[in-house]
Coordinates of C-alpha atoms in Angstrom, one line a residue:
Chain Y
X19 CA -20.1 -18.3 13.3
X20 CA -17.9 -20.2 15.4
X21 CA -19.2 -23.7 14.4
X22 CA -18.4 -22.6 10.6
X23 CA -14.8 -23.3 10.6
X24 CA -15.6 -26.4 12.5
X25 CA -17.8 -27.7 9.8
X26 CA -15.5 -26.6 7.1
X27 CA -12.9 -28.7 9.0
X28 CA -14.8 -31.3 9.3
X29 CA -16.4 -31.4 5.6
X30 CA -12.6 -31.6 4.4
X31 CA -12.3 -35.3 5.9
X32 CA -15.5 -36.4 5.3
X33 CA -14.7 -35.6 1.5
X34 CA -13.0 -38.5 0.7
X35 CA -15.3 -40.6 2.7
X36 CA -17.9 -38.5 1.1
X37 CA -17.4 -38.8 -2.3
X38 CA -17.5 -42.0 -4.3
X39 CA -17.9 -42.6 -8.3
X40 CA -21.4 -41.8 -7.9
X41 CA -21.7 -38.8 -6.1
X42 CA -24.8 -37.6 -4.8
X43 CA -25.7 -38.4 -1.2
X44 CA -23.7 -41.9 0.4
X45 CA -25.2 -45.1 0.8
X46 CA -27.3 -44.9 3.9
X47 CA -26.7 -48.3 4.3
X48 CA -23.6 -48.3 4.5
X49 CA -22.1 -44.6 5.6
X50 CA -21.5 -44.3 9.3
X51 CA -23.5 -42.2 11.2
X52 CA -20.8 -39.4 11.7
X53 CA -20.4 -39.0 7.9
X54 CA -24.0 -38.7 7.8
X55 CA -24.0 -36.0 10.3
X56 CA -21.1 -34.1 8.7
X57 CA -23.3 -34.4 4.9
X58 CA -26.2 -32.6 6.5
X59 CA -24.2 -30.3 8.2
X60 CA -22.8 -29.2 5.0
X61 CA -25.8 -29.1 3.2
X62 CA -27.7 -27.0 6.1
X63 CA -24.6 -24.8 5.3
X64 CA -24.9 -24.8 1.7
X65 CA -28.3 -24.0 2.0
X66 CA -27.8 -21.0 4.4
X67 CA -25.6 -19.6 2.2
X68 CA -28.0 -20.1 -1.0
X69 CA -30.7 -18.3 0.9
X70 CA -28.3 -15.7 1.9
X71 CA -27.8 -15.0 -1.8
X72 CA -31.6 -15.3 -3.1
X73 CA -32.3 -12.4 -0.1
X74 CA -30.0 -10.5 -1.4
X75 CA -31.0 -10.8 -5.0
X76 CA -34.3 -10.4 -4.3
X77 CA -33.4 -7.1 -2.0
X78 CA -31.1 -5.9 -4.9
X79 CA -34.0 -6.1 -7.4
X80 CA -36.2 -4.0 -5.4
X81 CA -34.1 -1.1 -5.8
X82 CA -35.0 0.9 -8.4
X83 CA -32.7 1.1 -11.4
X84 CA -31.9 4.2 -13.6
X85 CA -34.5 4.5 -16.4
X86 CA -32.3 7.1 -18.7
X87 CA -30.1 5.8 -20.8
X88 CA -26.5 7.0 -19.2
X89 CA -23.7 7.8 -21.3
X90 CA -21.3 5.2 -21.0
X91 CA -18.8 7.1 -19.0
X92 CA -21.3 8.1 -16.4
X93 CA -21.8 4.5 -16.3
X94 CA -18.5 3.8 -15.8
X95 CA -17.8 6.3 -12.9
X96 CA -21.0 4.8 -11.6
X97 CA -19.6 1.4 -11.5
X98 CA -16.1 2.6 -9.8
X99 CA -18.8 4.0 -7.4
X100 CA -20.7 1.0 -6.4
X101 CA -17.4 -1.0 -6.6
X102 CA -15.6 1.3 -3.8
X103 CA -19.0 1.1 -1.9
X104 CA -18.4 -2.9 -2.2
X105 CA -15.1 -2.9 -1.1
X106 CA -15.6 -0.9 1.5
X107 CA -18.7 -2.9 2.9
X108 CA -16.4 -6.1 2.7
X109 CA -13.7 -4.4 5.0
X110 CA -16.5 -3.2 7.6
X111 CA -17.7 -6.8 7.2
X112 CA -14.3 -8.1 7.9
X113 CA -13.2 -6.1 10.8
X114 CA -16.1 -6.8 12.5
X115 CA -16.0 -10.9 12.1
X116 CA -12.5 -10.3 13.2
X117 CA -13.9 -8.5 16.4
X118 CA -16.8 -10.9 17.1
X119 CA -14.5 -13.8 17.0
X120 CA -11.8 -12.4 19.0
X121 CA -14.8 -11.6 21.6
X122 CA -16.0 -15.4 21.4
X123 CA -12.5 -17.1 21.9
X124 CA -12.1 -14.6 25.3
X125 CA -15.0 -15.7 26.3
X126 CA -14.8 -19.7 25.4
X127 CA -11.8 -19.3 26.8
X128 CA -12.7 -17.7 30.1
X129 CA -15.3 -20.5 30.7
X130 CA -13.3 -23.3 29.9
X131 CA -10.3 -21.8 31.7
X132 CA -11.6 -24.0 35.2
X133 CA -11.5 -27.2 32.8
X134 CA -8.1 -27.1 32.3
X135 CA -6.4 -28.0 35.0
X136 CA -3.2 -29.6 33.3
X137 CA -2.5 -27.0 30.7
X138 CA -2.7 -24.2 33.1
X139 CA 0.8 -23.4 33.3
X140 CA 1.0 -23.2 29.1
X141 CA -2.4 -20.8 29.7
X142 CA -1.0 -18.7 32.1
X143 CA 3.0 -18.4 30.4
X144 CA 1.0 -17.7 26.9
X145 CA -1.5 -15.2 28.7
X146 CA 1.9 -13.7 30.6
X147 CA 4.1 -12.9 27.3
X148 CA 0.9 -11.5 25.5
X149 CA 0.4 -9.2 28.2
X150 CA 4.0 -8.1 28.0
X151 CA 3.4 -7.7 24.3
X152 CA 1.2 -5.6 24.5
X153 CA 2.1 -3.6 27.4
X154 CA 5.5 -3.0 25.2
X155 CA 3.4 -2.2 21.8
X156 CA 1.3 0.4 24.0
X157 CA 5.0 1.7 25.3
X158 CA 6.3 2.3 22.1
X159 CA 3.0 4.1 20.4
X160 CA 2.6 6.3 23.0
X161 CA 7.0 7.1 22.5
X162 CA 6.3 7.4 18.5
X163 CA 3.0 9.5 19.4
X164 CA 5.1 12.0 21.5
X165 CA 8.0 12.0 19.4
X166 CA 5.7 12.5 15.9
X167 CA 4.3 15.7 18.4
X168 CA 7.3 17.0 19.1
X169 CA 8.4 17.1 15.1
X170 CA 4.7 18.3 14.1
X171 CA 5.8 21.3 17.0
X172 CA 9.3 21.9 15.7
X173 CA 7.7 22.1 12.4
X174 CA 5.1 24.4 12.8
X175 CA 8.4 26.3 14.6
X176 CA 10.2 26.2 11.8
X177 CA 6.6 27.6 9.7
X178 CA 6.2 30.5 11.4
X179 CA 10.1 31.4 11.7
X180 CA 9.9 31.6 8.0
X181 CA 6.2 33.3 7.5
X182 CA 8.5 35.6 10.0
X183 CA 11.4 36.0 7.6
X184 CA 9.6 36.3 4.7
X185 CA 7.8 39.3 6.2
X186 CA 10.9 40.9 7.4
X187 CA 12.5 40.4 3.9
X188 CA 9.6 41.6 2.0
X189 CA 9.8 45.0 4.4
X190 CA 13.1 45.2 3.8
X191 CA 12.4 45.3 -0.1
X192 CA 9.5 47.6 0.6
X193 CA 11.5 50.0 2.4
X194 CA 14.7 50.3 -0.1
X195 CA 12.3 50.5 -3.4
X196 CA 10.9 53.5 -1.3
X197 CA 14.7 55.0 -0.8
X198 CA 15.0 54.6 -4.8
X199 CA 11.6 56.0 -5.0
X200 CA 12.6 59.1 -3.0
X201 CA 16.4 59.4 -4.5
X202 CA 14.9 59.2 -8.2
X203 CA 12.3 62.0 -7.5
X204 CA 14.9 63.9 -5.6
X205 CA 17.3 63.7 -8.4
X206 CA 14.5 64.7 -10.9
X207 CA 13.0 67.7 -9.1
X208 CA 13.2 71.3 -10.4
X209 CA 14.8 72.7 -6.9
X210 CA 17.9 70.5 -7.6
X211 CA 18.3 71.5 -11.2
X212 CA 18.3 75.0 -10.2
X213 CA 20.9 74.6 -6.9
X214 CA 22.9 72.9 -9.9
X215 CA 23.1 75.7 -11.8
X216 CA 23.7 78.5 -9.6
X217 CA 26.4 76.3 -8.1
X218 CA 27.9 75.9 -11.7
X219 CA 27.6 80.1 -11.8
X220 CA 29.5 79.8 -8.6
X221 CA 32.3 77.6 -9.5
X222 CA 32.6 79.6 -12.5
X223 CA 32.8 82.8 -11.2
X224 CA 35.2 81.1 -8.8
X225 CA 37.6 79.8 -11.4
X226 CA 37.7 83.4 -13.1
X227 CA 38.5 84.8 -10.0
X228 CA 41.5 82.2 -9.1
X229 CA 42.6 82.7 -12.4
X230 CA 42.5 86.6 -11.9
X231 CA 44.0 86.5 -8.6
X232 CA 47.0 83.5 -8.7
X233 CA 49.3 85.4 -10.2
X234 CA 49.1 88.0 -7.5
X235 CA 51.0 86.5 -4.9
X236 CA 54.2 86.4 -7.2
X237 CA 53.5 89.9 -8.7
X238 CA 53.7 90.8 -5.1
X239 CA 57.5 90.6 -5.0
X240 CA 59.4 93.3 -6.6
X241 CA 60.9 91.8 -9.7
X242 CA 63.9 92.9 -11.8
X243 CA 63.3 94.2 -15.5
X244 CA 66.1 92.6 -17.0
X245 CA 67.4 93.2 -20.2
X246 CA 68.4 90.6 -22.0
X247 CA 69.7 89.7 -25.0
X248 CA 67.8 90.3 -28.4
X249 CA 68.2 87.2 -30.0
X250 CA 65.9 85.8 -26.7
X251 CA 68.2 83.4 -24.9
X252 CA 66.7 82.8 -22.0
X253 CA 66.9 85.1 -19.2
X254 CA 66.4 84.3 -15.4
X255 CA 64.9 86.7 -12.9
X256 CA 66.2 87.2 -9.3
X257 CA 63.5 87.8 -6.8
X258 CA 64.4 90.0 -4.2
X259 CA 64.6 91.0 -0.9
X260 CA 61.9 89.6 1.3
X261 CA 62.3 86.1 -0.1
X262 CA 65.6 83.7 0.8
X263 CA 68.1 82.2 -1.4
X264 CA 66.0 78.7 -1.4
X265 CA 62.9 80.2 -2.9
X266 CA 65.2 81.5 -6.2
X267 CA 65.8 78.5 -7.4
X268 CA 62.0 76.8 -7.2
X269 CA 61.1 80.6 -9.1
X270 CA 63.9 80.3 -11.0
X271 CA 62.8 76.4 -12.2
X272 CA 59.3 77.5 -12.3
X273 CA 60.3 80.0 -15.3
X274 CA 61.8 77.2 -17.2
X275 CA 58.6 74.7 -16.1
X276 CA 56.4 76.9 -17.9
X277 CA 58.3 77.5 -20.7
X278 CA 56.2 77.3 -23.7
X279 CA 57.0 74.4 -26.3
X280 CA 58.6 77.0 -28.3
X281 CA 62.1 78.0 -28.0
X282 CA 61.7 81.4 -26.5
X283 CA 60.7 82.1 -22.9
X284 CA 57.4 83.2 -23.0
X285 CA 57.8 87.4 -22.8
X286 CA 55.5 89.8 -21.5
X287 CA 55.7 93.4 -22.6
X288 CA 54.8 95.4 -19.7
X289 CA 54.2 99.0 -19.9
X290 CA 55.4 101.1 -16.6
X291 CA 52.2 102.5 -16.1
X292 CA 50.6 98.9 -16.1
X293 CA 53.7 97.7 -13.7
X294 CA 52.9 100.2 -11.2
X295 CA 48.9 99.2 -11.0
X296 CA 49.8 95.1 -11.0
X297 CA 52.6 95.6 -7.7
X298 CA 50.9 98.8 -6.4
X299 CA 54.3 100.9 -6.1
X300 CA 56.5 102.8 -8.8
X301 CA 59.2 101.8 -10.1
X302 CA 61.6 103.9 -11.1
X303 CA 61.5 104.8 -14.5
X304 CA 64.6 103.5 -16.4
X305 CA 67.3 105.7 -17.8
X306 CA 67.1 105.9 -21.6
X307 CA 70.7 104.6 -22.1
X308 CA 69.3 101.4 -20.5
X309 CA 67.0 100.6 -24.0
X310 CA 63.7 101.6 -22.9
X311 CA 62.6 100.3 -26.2
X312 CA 62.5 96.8 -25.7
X313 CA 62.3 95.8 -22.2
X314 CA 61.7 92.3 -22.5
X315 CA 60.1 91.7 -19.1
X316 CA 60.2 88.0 -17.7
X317 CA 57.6 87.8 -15.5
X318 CA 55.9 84.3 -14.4
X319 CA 52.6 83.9 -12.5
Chain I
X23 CA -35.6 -19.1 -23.0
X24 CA -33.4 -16.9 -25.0
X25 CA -31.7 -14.9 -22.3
X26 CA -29.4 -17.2 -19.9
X27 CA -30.8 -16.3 -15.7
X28 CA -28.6 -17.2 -12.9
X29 CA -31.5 -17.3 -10.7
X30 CA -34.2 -18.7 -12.0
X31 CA -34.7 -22.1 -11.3
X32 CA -33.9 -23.8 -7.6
X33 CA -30.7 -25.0 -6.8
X34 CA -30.3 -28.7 -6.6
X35 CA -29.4 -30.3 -3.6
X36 CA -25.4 -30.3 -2.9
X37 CA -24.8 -30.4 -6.8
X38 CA -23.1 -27.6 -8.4
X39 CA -23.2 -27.2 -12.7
X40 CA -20.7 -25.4 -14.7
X41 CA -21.9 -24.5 -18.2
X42 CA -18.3 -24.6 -20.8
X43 CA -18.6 -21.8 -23.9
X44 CA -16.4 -22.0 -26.4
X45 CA -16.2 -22.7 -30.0
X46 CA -13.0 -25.6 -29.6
X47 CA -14.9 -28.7 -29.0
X48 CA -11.8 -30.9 -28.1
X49 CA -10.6 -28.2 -25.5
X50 CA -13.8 -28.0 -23.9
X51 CA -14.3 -32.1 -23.2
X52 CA -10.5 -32.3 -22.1
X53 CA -11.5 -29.5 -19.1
X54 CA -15.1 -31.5 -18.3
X55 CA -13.0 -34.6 -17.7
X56 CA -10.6 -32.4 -15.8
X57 CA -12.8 -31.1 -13.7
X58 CA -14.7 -34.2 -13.3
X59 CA -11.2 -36.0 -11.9
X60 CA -11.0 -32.9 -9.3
X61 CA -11.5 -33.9 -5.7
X62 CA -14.5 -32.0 -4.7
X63 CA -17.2 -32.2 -2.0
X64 CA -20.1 -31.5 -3.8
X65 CA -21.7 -33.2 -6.6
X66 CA -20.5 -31.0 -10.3
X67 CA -22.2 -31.1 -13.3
X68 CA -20.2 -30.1 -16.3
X69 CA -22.5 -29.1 -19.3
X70 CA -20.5 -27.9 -22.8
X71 CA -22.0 -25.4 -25.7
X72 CA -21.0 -24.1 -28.6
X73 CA -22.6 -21.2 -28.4
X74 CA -25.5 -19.3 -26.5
X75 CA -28.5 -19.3 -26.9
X76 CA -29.3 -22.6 -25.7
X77 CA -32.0 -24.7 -27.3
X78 CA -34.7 -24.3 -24.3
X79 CA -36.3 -27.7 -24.9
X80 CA -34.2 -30.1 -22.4
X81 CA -34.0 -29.3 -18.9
X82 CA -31.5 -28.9 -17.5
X83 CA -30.3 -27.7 -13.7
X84 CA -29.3 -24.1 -12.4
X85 CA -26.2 -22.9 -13.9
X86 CA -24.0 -21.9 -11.4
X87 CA -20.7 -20.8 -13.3
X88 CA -20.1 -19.9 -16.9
X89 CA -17.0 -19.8 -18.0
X90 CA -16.3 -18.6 -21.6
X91 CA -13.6 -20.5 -23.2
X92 CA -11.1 -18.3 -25.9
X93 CA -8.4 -19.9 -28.0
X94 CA -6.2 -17.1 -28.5
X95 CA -4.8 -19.0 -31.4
X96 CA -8.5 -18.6 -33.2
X97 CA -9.9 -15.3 -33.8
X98 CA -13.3 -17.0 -34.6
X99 CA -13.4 -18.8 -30.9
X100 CA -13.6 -14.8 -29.7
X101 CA -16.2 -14.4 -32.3
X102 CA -18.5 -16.7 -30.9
X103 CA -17.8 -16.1 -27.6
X104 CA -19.0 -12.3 -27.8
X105 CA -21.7 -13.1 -30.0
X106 CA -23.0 -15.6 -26.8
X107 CA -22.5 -12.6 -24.8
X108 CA -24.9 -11.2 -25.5
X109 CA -27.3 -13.9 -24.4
X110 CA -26.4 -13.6 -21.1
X111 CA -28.3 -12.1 -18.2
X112 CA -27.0 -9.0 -16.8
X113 CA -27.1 -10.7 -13.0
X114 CA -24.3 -13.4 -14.5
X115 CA -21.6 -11.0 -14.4
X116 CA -21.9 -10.3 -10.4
X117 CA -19.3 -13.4 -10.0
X118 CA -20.6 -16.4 -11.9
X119 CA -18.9 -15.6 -15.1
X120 CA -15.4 -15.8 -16.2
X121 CA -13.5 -15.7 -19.3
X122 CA -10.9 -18.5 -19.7
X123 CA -8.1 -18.1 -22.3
X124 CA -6.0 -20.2 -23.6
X125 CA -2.9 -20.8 -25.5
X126 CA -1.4 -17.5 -24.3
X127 CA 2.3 -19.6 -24.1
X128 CA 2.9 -20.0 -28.0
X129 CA 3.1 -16.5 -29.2
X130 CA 3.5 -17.3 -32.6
X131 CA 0.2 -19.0 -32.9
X132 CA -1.4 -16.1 -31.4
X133 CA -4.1 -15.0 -33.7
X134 CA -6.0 -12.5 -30.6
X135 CA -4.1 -10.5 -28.4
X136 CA -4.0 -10.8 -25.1
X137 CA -5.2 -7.6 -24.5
X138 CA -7.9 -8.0 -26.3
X139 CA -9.4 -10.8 -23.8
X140 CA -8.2 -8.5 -20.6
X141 CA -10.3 -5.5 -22.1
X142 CA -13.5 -8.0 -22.7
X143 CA -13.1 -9.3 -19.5
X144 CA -12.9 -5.6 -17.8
X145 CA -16.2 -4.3 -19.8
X146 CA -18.0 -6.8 -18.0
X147 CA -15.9 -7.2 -15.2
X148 CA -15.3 -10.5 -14.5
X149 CA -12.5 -12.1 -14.3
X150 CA -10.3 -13.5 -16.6
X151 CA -7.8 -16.8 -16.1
X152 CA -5.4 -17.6 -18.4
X153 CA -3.7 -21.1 -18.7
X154 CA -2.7 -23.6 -21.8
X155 CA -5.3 -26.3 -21.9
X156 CA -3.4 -28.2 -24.0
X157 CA -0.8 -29.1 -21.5
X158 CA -1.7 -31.8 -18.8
X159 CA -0.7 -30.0 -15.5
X160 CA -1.6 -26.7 -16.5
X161 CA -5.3 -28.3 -17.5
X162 CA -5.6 -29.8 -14.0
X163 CA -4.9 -27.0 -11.9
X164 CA -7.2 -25.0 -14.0
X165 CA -9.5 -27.4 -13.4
X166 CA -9.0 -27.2 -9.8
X167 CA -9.3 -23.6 -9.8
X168 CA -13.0 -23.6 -11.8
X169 CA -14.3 -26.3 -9.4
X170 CA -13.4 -24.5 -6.3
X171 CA -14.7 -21.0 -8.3
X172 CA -17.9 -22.9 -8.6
X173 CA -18.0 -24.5 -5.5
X174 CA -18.3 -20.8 -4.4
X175 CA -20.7 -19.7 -6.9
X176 CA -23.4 -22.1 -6.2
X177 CA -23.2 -21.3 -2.7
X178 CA -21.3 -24.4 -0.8
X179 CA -18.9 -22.6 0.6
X180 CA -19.8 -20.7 3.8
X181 CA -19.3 -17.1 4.5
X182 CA -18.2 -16.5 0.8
X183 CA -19.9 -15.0 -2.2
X184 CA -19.4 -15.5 -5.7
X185 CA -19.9 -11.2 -5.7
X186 CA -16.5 -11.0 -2.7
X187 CA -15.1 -13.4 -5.0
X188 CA -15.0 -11.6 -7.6
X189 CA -13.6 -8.6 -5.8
X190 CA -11.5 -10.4 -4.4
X191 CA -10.0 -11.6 -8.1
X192 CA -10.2 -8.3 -9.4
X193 CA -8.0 -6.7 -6.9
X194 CA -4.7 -7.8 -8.4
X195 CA -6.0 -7.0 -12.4
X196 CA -6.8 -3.2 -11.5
X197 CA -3.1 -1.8 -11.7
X198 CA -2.5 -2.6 -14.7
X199 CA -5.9 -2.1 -16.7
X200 CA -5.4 1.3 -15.4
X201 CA -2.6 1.5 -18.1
X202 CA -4.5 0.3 -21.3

C-alpha cells in the first residue's frame, strides 16, 4: 500500500521520459535502467489493478440475479439500494486505508527515528506541538461533552416541569367543569324550585303584611279631625302630644309629599266607629254644630 | 458480435482504447486528435463510430471507455446515440460509459434540451460531461478529462475503480436530479 504512492510518484516523471511519438514500451536500447524499472513497476500495478477488477466481475456474476421482471420503480428503489450499499462500502474502505497508513507511518517512523540523528530536534519540536494538540482537542471535547450534559439535564428539567404544569392545569380545568357541573344540577333540581316558591309565598305574605301594618305607627298618634273648608284647600294636621314640635313639620311635609297629582289632598272619610278600632281608644263623638256631615279627615300613613 | 462486452477480450499491455459514438463526424476526429496530443502515461487508442453495432469482422482491442457524443444543436445526433444504446452491454454502465454533450453554450442553436441528456444520462447512470467541442480550450481540457477517465477505466491507475469513479462523479449530479 505504502509503495503505491511511491510508484504513482514516480510513474509521473518517468512520463515524459516515458512516452515518445511511438508509445508502447521505450527503446531498450536506449532507456536507462531506472526508467525501465519505473515501466514495470507500473505495469505490475496496472495489472494488479486489472485483476482486481476481473475478480470482482467474475465474483459479481456469480450472484444470482432477479429472474422476475421488476416493475420499474421497484427497480429503481433497488438501485438507490445497492448504490447506498456502494457508498457506504467506499467510506468503510476509506477509513480503514486512512487507519492502516497512519499505523505504517508510526511505525516507519518509530524505526527510522535512531537514523536521524540531525533532524531530531525538528522530530521531537513536531512530535511536542502534536502532543499539545491533541491534549488541547481532548480538553475541549470532554468541556463541550459536559456542557452538552448539562443542557440535555436542564432540558429534561425543563420537560418534566411542564409534563408537571400541564397536569396541574388540566386538574384545575377538571376540578372547575365539576363546580359548573354541580352549580348547573343544583340550580336545576326540584328541591330549589320548591324553596323558591315558598320563599316567593313568604315575601308575599310579607309585603301584605308591611303594607297592612305601616300605617300603624302614625295611626298610633291621636290625630285631629279637622274641618276644613268645602271647596278642599288643603288642610294640615297637628299631631299631638307625645310627639315634639320638630316631628310636625316632617308629618306636616309628608302630607304634601304624598299628595296625589290632583289638586286635592287625598281625603279619607273615616267613620267613628272605624276610628276607634284603627287607634284602639274613643274619641269623643263630635257635637252636631260642628258638621258631622262631612268630616273630611286628613289622615296620612 | 452484436452486443458491445466490456470484458470480454484481455486487456492489452499498458494500452488503454476509448471507443467515440456519435453521429458528428468532424466533432468526433477533432476530440481523437485531442486526446491523442494529451500527456498520458499509457499507450491510448482512440477508435470513432457512427453508430453501434459494430461490424464484428476487424479486430480490434478491449474497449475500455465509451463515451457517447450528443450535439445538442442536432436532435438526430441523440437519435442515434439512443438507438446505439441499446447495443450496449449492461456491465458498460458500471463506470466505463459516459455521455458527452456538446454545444450547451449557444442556446439559440439548441435543438435538445439539456435536460433531456441529464435524464439519459441518469437512467443509466453514468455520467454526463458537458463542454463545447468546437472551441479549442474547452476541447483540450475535455480531452484531458476522458484520457485521465480512461486511464482509470482500463485499470492503470492504482487503488481506483472505474465503479468509485463513477460514484464519485455522481455525487455532485444527485441534488439536483432530485428536482426533475
Amino acid at each position: 500500500m505504502e509503495s503505491q504512492p511511491e510508484k504513482r510518484a514516480a510513474a509521473e516523471p518517468a512520463d515524459s521520459g516515458g512516452e515518445g511519438g511511438a508509445g508502447g514500451l521505450p527503446q531498450v536500447a536506449g532507456g536507462r535502467s531506472e526508467d525501465r524499472v519505473t515501466l514495470l513497476l507500473r505495469l505490475r500495478a496496472q495489472i494488479k489493478q486489472q485483476l482486481v477488477e476481473y475478480k470482482s466481475m467474475v465474483d459479481a456474476n456469480e450472484e444470482k440475479t432477479p429472474e422476475q421482471i421488476m416493475q420499474e420503480n421497484q427497480i429503481e428503489d433497488k438501485i438507490e439500494e445497492l448504490e447506498n450499499e456502494i457508498e457506504e462500502v467506499k467510506i468503510a474502505y476509506e477509513m480503514k486505508s486512512i487507519a492502516l497508513n497512519r499505523i505504517q507511518r508510526s511505525t516507519a517512523l518509530q524505526n527510522n527515528l535512531e537514523k536521524i540523528d540531525a533532524k531530531n530536534s525538528e522530530f521531537m519540536d513536531n512530535m511536542k506541538q502534536i502532543l499539545k494538540l491533541n491534549k488541547l482537542i481532548i480538553r475541549s471535547q470532554k468541556e463541550s461533552r459536559s456542557l452538552e450534559r448539562k443542557r440535555l439535564e436542564i432540558k429534561k428539567k425543563r420537560l418534566d416541569l411542564k409534563k408537571a404544569s400541564e397536569s396541574k392545569l388540566l386538574e384545575i380545568q377538571t376540578e372547575k367543569n365539576k363546580q359548573k357541573d354541580d352549580l348547573d344540577s343544583m340550580e336545576n333540581s326540584d328541591k330549589i324550585k320548591t324553596i323558591r316558591q315558598n320563599l316567593q309565598m313568604e315575601i308575599n305574605i310579607t309585603t301584605v303584611i308591611q303594607h297592612v301594618f305601616q300605617p300603624l305607627p302614625d295611626l298610633s298618634q291621636p290625630c285631629y279631625l279637622l274641618l276644613g273648608p268645602s271647596d278642599g284647600r288643603k288642610s294640615s294636621i297637628l299631631s299631638q302630644s307625645g310627639s315634639q314640635p320638630t316631628t310636625s313639620v316632617p308629618e306636616v311635609q309628608e302630607v304634601q309629599r304624598d299628595d296625589d297629582p290632583s289638586s286635592e289632598p287625598p281625603l279619607l272619610t273615616w267613620s267613628n266607629e272605624a276610628l276607634c278600632a284603627a287607634t284602639g281608644r274613643c274619641l269623643k263623638p263630635l257635637s252636631p254644630g260642628w258638621g258631622a256631615e262631612h268630616i273630611p279627615v286628613v289622615a296620612f300613613g | 458480435m452484436s452486443v458491445l462486452r466490456p470484458l470480454d477480450k484481455l486487456p492489452g499491455l499498458n494500452t488503454a482504447t476509448v471507443l467515440l459514438v456519435g453521429a458528428d463526424d468532424a466533432l468526433l476526429q477533432q476530440l481523437a486528435d485531442s486526446m491523442l496530443k494529451t500527456d498520458c502515461a499509457s499507450e491510448l487508442r482512440v477508435h470513432l463510430a457512427r453508430s453501434l453495432p459494430l461490424p464484428s469482422n476487424v479486430n480490434r482491442p478491449r474497449v475500455d471507455l465509451l463515451v457517447f457524443v450528443i450535439n445538442l444543436h442536432s436532435k438526430y445526433s441523440l437519435q442515434s446515440v439512443e438507438k446505439s444504446l441499446h447495443h450496449v452491454d449492461a456491465s458498460f454502465f458500471l463506470g466505463k460509459a459516459c455521455f458527452l454533450a456538446t454545444g450547451a453554450g449557444r442556446e439559440n442553436l439548441c435543438s435538445v434540451h439539456r435536460n433531456t441528456v441529464v435524464r439519459l444520462a441518469h437512467t443509466y447512470r453514468s455520467p454526463v460531461l458537458f463542454c463545447d467541442l468546437e472551441v479549442e480550450g474547452s476541447r483540450a481540457a475535455m480531452a484531458q478529462r476522458l484520457a485521465r477517465m480512461l486511464q482509470i477505466s482500463a485499470g492503470h491507475v492504482p487503488g481506483v475503480s472505474a465503479m468509485s469513479l463513477l460514484s464519485l462523479l455522481r455525487s455532485s449530479e444527485s441534488p439536483s436530479l432530485e428536482d426533475l
